[in-house]
Amino acid sequence: MHINELSLKNYRNYESLDLTFDHKVNVIIGENAQGKTNIMESIYVLALTKSHRTSKDKELIKWDESYAKIKGSVVKRNRQFPLELIFSNKGKKAKLNHIEQQRLSDYIGALNVVMFAPEDLNLVKGSPQERRRFIDMEIGQIQPIYVYHLGQFQKILKQRNALLKDYQRKQQMDRTMLRVMTEQIIEHAATIIHRRFKFLQLLRKWAQPIHLGISRHLEKLEITYDASIEVSENMELSKIVEVYQKQFEDMETKEIERGTSLIGPHRDDLVFHLNGKEVQTYGSQGQQRTTALSLKLAEIELIYSEVGEYPILLLDDVLSELDDHRQSHLLNTIQGKVQTFVSTTSVDGIEHDTLKKAEIFHVHQGAVSKEG
Ligand code: ATP
Ligand code: MG
């Protein structure tokens, strides 16, 4: 799939911008703080309705403006269709084929993207929250119903936590109410974790050989799921429900004492190992970067295998961070099959045929000009 038109209105530092893109590689060049990442981000947001940099949609609106709009024209399975997102103080509106979608899960998935940005180093070294965010975003775009379960889970979690916290003040607990909420939360928690397991199996299948390739057959990458309950990956959904029921029962008194929900997918984590050693703890900078790169490349293949078309790849300021071997590995992988956006302050030092055939855009203070 690819995007052939993008138009921004009041998006970050762009008052108004209209661009048409090459089907293959587009390079965005500009000095620091000119608006390179903002373009990349807008494509990511158009696909997933959320930024990779912030959870506050308000930040996407140009300062002193009341709304922001992103429009794109996407080609997928040889059909072209428009996508449109509008952010304002009333929230966000998502339109697919000019029709407003009541649920974001009916919108997400129309366009698939994979972003590789400097922040992705945090994927390995950062907090568990970042790894959960990664896995949630990725599952969401190939199985939009996951977004629904996640949203429901978060809503009930908030209510349940408020109830638990209230105990500290009132010193009494409406246990019937708590159990109703527990039942509700389990339904979504179990589905989430079950889908995460399935996704991980796929991710591993692609990431392992890719990582072996990038590391010149020196490193075996393993990805494990660190759950807050005692479950195993091959469990059926009904079995996971049972485990949650049992463990929530066992935890009830402790949760009331502590005033918060102590188990659930919001407490889980991913762990990466290279040749048996935990990357989070022992990995060098380069190993962390390579692990993140392997995961991103794996996502590209995973989306292809699930959706039947390659996603759009957004490489924000990362090419110059990779050594020659990793750079060529990356560019060889995408060559000719993945529409790619590369942002960089300079193309010096990036010698690759893929970039020679690219469409070049120059960005200066929120204005973009196409080369040639
Ligand atoms: P770098 O090379 O440093 O990564 P960049 O070209 O990627 O730079 P961007 O992150 O795209 O830079 O940001 C460009 C400018 O947009 C920055 O000066 C930033 O302060 C500005 N900016 C960010 N958010 C908004 C906003 N909501 N309204 C107006 N300007 C904004
Ligand atoms: Mg940037």
PDB file of C-alpha atoms in Angstrom, residues 158-288:
ATOM      1  CA  LYS A 158     -10.095   3.443  35.810  1.00  0.00           C
ATOM      2  CA  GLN A 159     -13.476   2.854  37.458  1.00  0.00           C
ATOM      3  CA  ARG A 160     -12.202  -0.156  39.349  1.00  0.00           C
ATOM      4  CA  ASN A 161      -9.156   1.733  40.611  1.00  0.00           C
ATOM      5  CA  ALA A 162     -11.375   4.623  41.714  1.00  0.00           C
ATOM      6  CA  LEU A 163     -13.537   2.190  43.680  1.00  0.00           C
ATOM      7  CA  LEU A 164     -10.498   0.547  45.277  1.00  0.00           C
ATOM      8  CA  LYS A 165      -9.010   3.884  46.171  1.00  0.00           C
ATOM      9  CA  ASP A 166     -12.255   5.058  47.713  1.00  0.00           C
ATOM     10  CA  TYR A 167     -11.845   2.411  50.387  1.00  0.00           C
ATOM     11  CA  GLN A 168      -8.993   4.373  51.941  1.00  0.00           C
ATOM     12  CA  ARG A 169     -11.388   7.227  52.577  1.00  0.00           C
ATOM     13  CA  LYS A 170     -14.549   5.343  53.477  1.00  0.00           C
ATOM     14  CA  GLN A 171     -13.030   2.281  55.131  1.00  0.00           C
ATOM     15  CA  GLN A 172     -15.730   0.133  53.610  1.00  0.00           C
ATOM     16  CA  MET A 173     -15.990  -1.677  50.326  1.00  0.00           C
ATOM     17  CA  ASP A 174     -18.967  -2.560  48.185  1.00  0.00           C
ATOM     18  CA  ARG A 175     -17.683  -6.031  47.352  1.00  0.00           C
ATOM     19  CA  THR A 176     -20.598  -6.864  45.079  1.00  0.00           C
ATOM     20  CA  MET A 177     -19.805  -3.827  42.972  1.00  0.00           C
ATOM     21  CA  LEU A 178     -16.110  -4.692  42.985  1.00  0.00           C
ATOM     22  CA  ARG A 179     -16.837  -8.235  41.785  1.00  0.00           C
ATOM     23  CA  VAL A 180     -19.071  -7.007  38.982  1.00  0.00           C
ATOM     24  CA  MET A 181     -16.225  -4.809  37.802  1.00  0.00           C
ATOM     25  CA  THR A 182     -13.754  -7.642  38.184  1.00  0.00           C
ATOM     26  CA  GLU A 183     -15.904  -9.862  35.969  1.00  0.00           C
ATOM     27  CA  GLN A 184     -16.078  -7.103  33.364  1.00  0.00           C
ATOM     28  CA  ILE A 185     -12.394  -6.390  33.442  1.00  0.00           C
ATOM     29  CA  ILE A 186     -11.477 -10.055  33.109  1.00  0.00           C
ATOM     30  CA  GLU A 187     -13.384 -10.396  29.855  1.00  0.00           C
ATOM     31  CA  HIS A 188     -11.204  -7.742  28.223  1.00  0.00           C
ATOM     32  CA  ALA A 189      -7.976  -8.515  30.095  1.00  0.00           C
ATOM     33  CA  ALA A 190      -8.081 -12.146  28.995  1.00  0.00           C
ATOM     34  CA  THR A 191      -8.778 -11.236  25.370  1.00  0.00           C
ATOM     35  CA  ILE A 192      -5.932  -8.728  25.378  1.00  0.00           C
ATOM     36  CA  ILE A 193      -3.379 -11.123  26.770  1.00  0.00           C
ATOM     37  CA  HIS A 194      -4.588 -13.945  24.515  1.00  0.00           C
ATOM     38  CA  ARG A 195      -4.123 -11.749  21.440  1.00  0.00           C
ATOM     39  CA  ARG A 196      -0.770 -10.540  22.664  1.00  0.00           C
ATOM     40  CA  PHE A 197       0.389 -14.167  22.861  1.00  0.00           C
ATOM     41  CA  LYS A 198      -0.714 -14.858  19.306  1.00  0.00           C
ATOM     42  CA  PHE A 199       0.990 -11.701  18.102  1.00  0.00           C
ATOM     43  CA  LEU A 200       4.230 -12.569  19.885  1.00  0.00           C
ATOM     44  CA  GLN A 201       4.346 -15.936  18.210  1.00  0.00           C
ATOM     45  CA  LEU A 202       4.211 -14.197  14.849  1.00  0.00           C
ATOM     46  CA  LEU A 203       6.655 -11.484  15.854  1.00  0.00           C
ATOM     47  CA  ARG A 204       9.214 -14.044  16.986  1.00  0.00           C
ATOM     48  CA  LYS A 205       8.864 -16.007  13.796  1.00  0.00           C
ATOM     49  CA  TRP A 206       9.940 -12.959  11.784  1.00  0.00           C
ATOM     50  CA  ALA A 207      12.249 -11.202  14.228  1.00  0.00           C
ATOM     51  CA  GLN A 208      14.539 -14.142  14.962  1.00  0.00           C
ATOM     52  CA  PRO A 209      15.824 -14.799  11.434  1.00  0.00           C
ATOM     53  CA  ILE A 210      16.008 -11.065  10.731  1.00  0.00           C
ATOM     54  CA  HIS A 211      18.091 -10.496  13.827  1.00  0.00           C
ATOM     55  CA  LEU A 212      20.355 -13.409  12.968  1.00  0.00           C
ATOM     56  CA  GLY A 213      20.852 -11.846   9.527  1.00  0.00           C
ATOM     57  CA  ILE A 214      21.685  -8.394  10.867  1.00  0.00           C
ATOM     58  CA  SER A 215      24.011  -9.749  13.529  1.00  0.00           C
ATOM     59  CA  ARG A 216      25.849 -11.910  10.962  1.00  0.00           C
ATOM     60  CA  HIS A 217      24.532 -15.072  12.582  1.00  0.00           C
ATOM     61  CA  LEU A 218      26.029 -14.224  15.940  1.00  0.00           C
ATOM     62  CA  GLU A 219      22.977 -13.388  18.010  1.00  0.00           C
ATOM     63  CA  LYS A 220      19.838 -15.302  18.769  1.00  0.00           C
ATOM     64  CA  LEU A 221      16.992 -12.996  19.736  1.00  0.00           C
ATOM     65  CA  GLU A 222      14.357 -14.283  22.118  1.00  0.00           C
ATOM     66  CA  ILE A 223      11.210 -12.447  23.119  1.00  0.00           C
ATOM     67  CA  THR A 224       9.252 -13.496  26.167  1.00  0.00           C
ATOM     68  CA  TYR A 225       6.102 -12.217  27.781  1.00  0.00           C
ATOM     69  CA  ASP A 226       6.342 -11.356  31.444  1.00  0.00           C
ATOM     70  CA  ALA A 227       2.784 -11.601  32.765  1.00  0.00           C
ATOM     71  CA  SER A 228       1.434 -10.411  36.091  1.00  0.00           C
ATOM     72  CA  ILE A 229      -0.523 -13.674  36.383  1.00  0.00           C
ATOM     73  CA  GLU A 230       0.444 -17.300  35.988  1.00  0.00           C
ATOM     74  CA  VAL A 231      -0.398 -18.042  32.392  1.00  0.00           C
ATOM     75  CA  SER A 232       1.360 -19.732  29.535  1.00  0.00           C
ATOM     76  CA  GLU A 233       1.278 -18.732  25.907  1.00  0.00           C
ATOM     77  CA  ASN A 234      -0.463 -21.805  24.592  1.00  0.00           C
ATOM     78  CA  MET A 235      -3.482 -21.414  26.889  1.00  0.00           C
ATOM     79  CA  GLU A 236      -6.949 -21.147  25.405  1.00  0.00           C
ATOM     80  CA  LEU A 237      -8.865 -17.949  26.050  1.00  0.00           C
ATOM     81  CA  SER A 238     -11.252 -19.730  28.448  1.00  0.00           C
ATOM     82  CA  LYS A 239      -8.326 -21.002  30.474  1.00  0.00           C
ATOM     83  CA  ILE A 240      -6.838 -17.507  30.742  1.00  0.00           C
ATOM     84  CA  VAL A 241     -10.233 -16.274  31.984  1.00  0.00           C
ATOM     85  CA  GLU A 242     -10.151 -18.965  34.687  1.00  0.00           C
ATOM     86  CA  VAL A 243      -6.643 -18.009  35.764  1.00  0.00           C
ATOM     87  CA  TYR A 244      -7.646 -14.353  36.031  1.00  0.00           C
ATOM     88  CA  GLN A 245     -10.762 -15.266  38.043  1.00  0.00           C
ATOM     89  CA  LYS A 246      -8.735 -17.293  40.495  1.00  0.00           C
ATOM     90  CA  GLN A 247      -5.979 -14.715  40.865  1.00  0.00           C
ATOM     91  CA  PHE A 248      -8.325 -11.754  41.239  1.00  0.00           C
ATOM     92  CA  GLU A 249     -10.086 -13.726  44.007  1.00  0.00           C
ATOM     93  CA  ASP A 250      -6.776 -14.370  45.753  1.00  0.00           C
ATOM     94  CA  MET A 251      -5.733 -10.736  45.385  1.00  0.00           C
ATOM     95  CA  GLU A 252      -8.974  -9.105  46.468  1.00  0.00           C
ATOM     96  CA  THR A 253      -8.000  -8.208  50.030  1.00  0.00           C
ATOM     97  CA  LYS A 254      -4.563  -7.040  48.970  1.00  0.00           C
ATOM     98  CA  GLU A 255      -6.011  -4.882  46.193  1.00  0.00           C
ATOM     99  CA  ILE A 256      -8.422  -3.246  48.641  1.00  0.00           C
ATOM    100  CA  GLU A 257      -5.563  -2.567  51.063  1.00  0.00           C
ATOM    101  CA  ARG A 258      -3.342  -1.153  48.362  1.00  0.00           C
ATOM    102  CA  GLY A 259      -6.156   0.786  46.712  1.00  0.00           C
ATOM    103  CA  THR A 260      -5.391  -0.238  43.140  1.00  0.00           C
ATOM    104  CA  SER A 261      -5.639  -3.094  40.596  1.00  0.00           C
ATOM    105  CA  LEU A 262      -2.541  -5.218  40.959  1.00  0.00           C
ATOM    106  CA  ILE A 263      -2.902  -7.644  38.063  1.00  0.00           C
ATOM    107  CA  GLY A 264      -3.845  -7.252  34.432  1.00  0.00           C
ATOM    108  CA  PRO A 265      -2.282  -6.587  31.040  1.00  0.00           C
ATOM    109  CA  HIS A 266      -1.385  -3.061  32.200  1.00  0.00           C
ATOM    110  CA  ARG A 267       1.175  -4.653  34.522  1.00  0.00           C
ATOM    111  CA  ASP A 268       2.789  -6.957  31.973  1.00  0.00           C
ATOM    112  CA  ASP A 269       6.036  -6.583  30.072  1.00  0.00           C
ATOM    113  CA  LEU A 270       8.136  -7.962  27.238  1.00  0.00           C
ATOM    114  CA  VAL A 271      11.655  -9.232  27.809  1.00  0.00           C
ATOM    115  CA  PHE A 272      14.315  -9.485  25.119  1.00  0.00           C
ATOM    116  CA  HIS A 273      17.284 -11.835  25.307  1.00  0.00           C
ATOM    117  CA  LEU A 274      20.316 -12.104  23.029  1.00  0.00           C
ATOM    118  CA  ASN A 275      22.079 -15.427  23.303  1.00  0.00           C
ATOM    119  CA  GLY A 276      20.385 -15.933  26.637  1.00  0.00           C
ATOM    120  CA  LYS A 277      21.366 -12.564  28.135  1.00  0.00           C
ATOM    121  CA  GLU A 278      18.775  -9.920  28.864  1.00  0.00           C
ATOM    122  CA  VAL A 279      19.225  -6.996  26.471  1.00  0.00           C
ATOM    123  CA  GLN A 280      17.522  -4.546  28.857  1.00  0.00           C
ATOM    124  CA  THR A 281      20.277  -5.179  31.391  1.00  0.00           C
ATOM    125  CA  TYR A 282      23.339  -6.237  29.438  1.00  0.00           C
ATOM    126  CA  GLY A 283      22.818  -5.006  25.880  1.00  0.00           C
ATOM    127  CA  SER A 284      25.221  -2.471  24.406  1.00  0.00           C
ATOM    128  CA  GLN A 285      23.806   0.593  22.642  1.00  0.00           C
ATOM    129  CA  GLY A 286      24.373  -1.107  19.317  1.00  0.00           C
ATOM    130  CA  GLN A 287      22.636  -4.288  20.453  1.00  0.00           C
ATOM    131  CA  GLN A 288      19.657  -2.328  21.675  1.00  0.00           C
TER     132      GLN A 288
END
